[in-house]
Amino acid sequence: TTSCKAERDLMNSYKNTAEELNQTINRLHVNYTDLMTEKHQLQNNFSSLTQKNLETRVSDLTAEKSQLETRVRDLTVEKNQLETGVRSVAAEKNQLETRVRDLTTEKSQLDTRVRDLTAEKKQLETRVRDLTAEKSQLESRFRGLNAEKIQLESRFRGLTAEKSQLESRFRGLTAEKSQLESRFRGLTAEKSQLESRFRGLTAEKSQLESRVRDLTAEESQLETRVRDLTAEKNQLINRESDLTAEKNQLRRDFESLNNKGPISFFMSTERKSWSDSRQYCRDRGADLVIINTEEKQVSLCECLHISSLVSERVWIGLSDREQEGNMKWVENSPLKQGFYWLC
């Protein structure tokens, strides 16, 4: 605050000096104007004066001019000094203005700091009140702890008596400990035997686990085999069903043919070549049909109609396998000309 006041006084002093310099400059201008007026008057008077008076007047004026020039030089020097002083004052004024701005900023910061300190003061006052309340609670707690201390001292005396009893008990336990240590040594020996037995059992367990793994793998293979056999069984069951149906159909056909006479035919539903068809018949004690009579021709046509195989091609016991173009029946009898064996 003292620094700010000194700076304000200095600024006022500089302002006063500047005003005085301005007033001096104004006075010099006024004097200059007066001198110019006087000069004009002298020039007017010069025209009315005589030569002698003029010379005297010129001498006076010359002397006065010298004085005035000296005075002007002095005033010029003083003016330069004043201008230098003005510039210095202006520079100092700028510095002072900068300082004022800095001080203003600092003042703002100080105001902010004051507000912060005020808020902090309020917080501290609140904290003091809280601590005062906490102090009261602690004092109450202290009184409670004193009462608890008395109880603990009483408890300590009881524990001291109990300690004596425990020491007596400890001596008894020490003797019991000696007995237990002896028992422990015996158990340690027994433990060694059990560990040896355990290692043997562990080795046996490893062998059993290996055997279990082998059996598990074998079980997996057997399960796979069972699945395959089950699938094969299902296929056989389906095949059996088909054969049973075919057997029943053949039985019905056979019975139908038996009802018509002594000739019987068997027609398979499987597609085979001529050779395979003949072998199929021979494996069953028969052969491909030989159509050598009209009765057989009629019976065969009726059988085809009954079996719904009219539109299917069937093999008969006629071929030219031995000699191409020479048709023979399977019992080597030639084909009779003019006999129709097709339906």
Short mmCIF file of C-alpha atoms in Angstrom, two decimals, residues 1 105-124:
data_model
loop_
_atom_site.label_atom_id
_atom_site.label_comp_id
_atom_site.label_asym_id
_atom_site.label_seq_id
_atom_site.Cartn_x
_atom_site.Cartn_y
_atom_site.Cartn_z
CA THR A 1 0.00 0.00 0.00
CA THR A 105 -3.92 -7.56 -11.89
CA GLU A 106 -2.16 -8.30 -8.63
CA LYS A 107 -5.02 -6.64 -6.78
CA SER A 108 -7.50 -8.90 -8.63
CA GLN A 109 -5.43 -11.92 -7.69
CA LEU A 110 -5.26 -10.71 -4.10
CA ASP A 111 -9.04 -10.20 -4.10
CA THR A 112 -9.48 -13.73 -5.41
CA ARG A 113 -7.06 -15.00 -2.78
CA VAL A 114 -8.99 -13.10 -0.10
CA ARG A 115 -12.21 -14.74 -1.26
CA ASP A 116 -10.52 -18.15 -1.26
CA LEU A 117 -9.11 -17.52 2.22
CA THR A 118 -12.54 -16.39 3.38
CA ALA A 119 -14.10 -19.60 2.08
CA GLU A 120 -11.26 -21.60 3.62
CA LYS A 121 -11.82 -19.76 6.89
CA LYS A 122 -15.47 -20.78 6.83
CA GLN A 123 -14.46 -24.38 6.13
CA LEU A 124 -11.97 -24.25 9.00
#
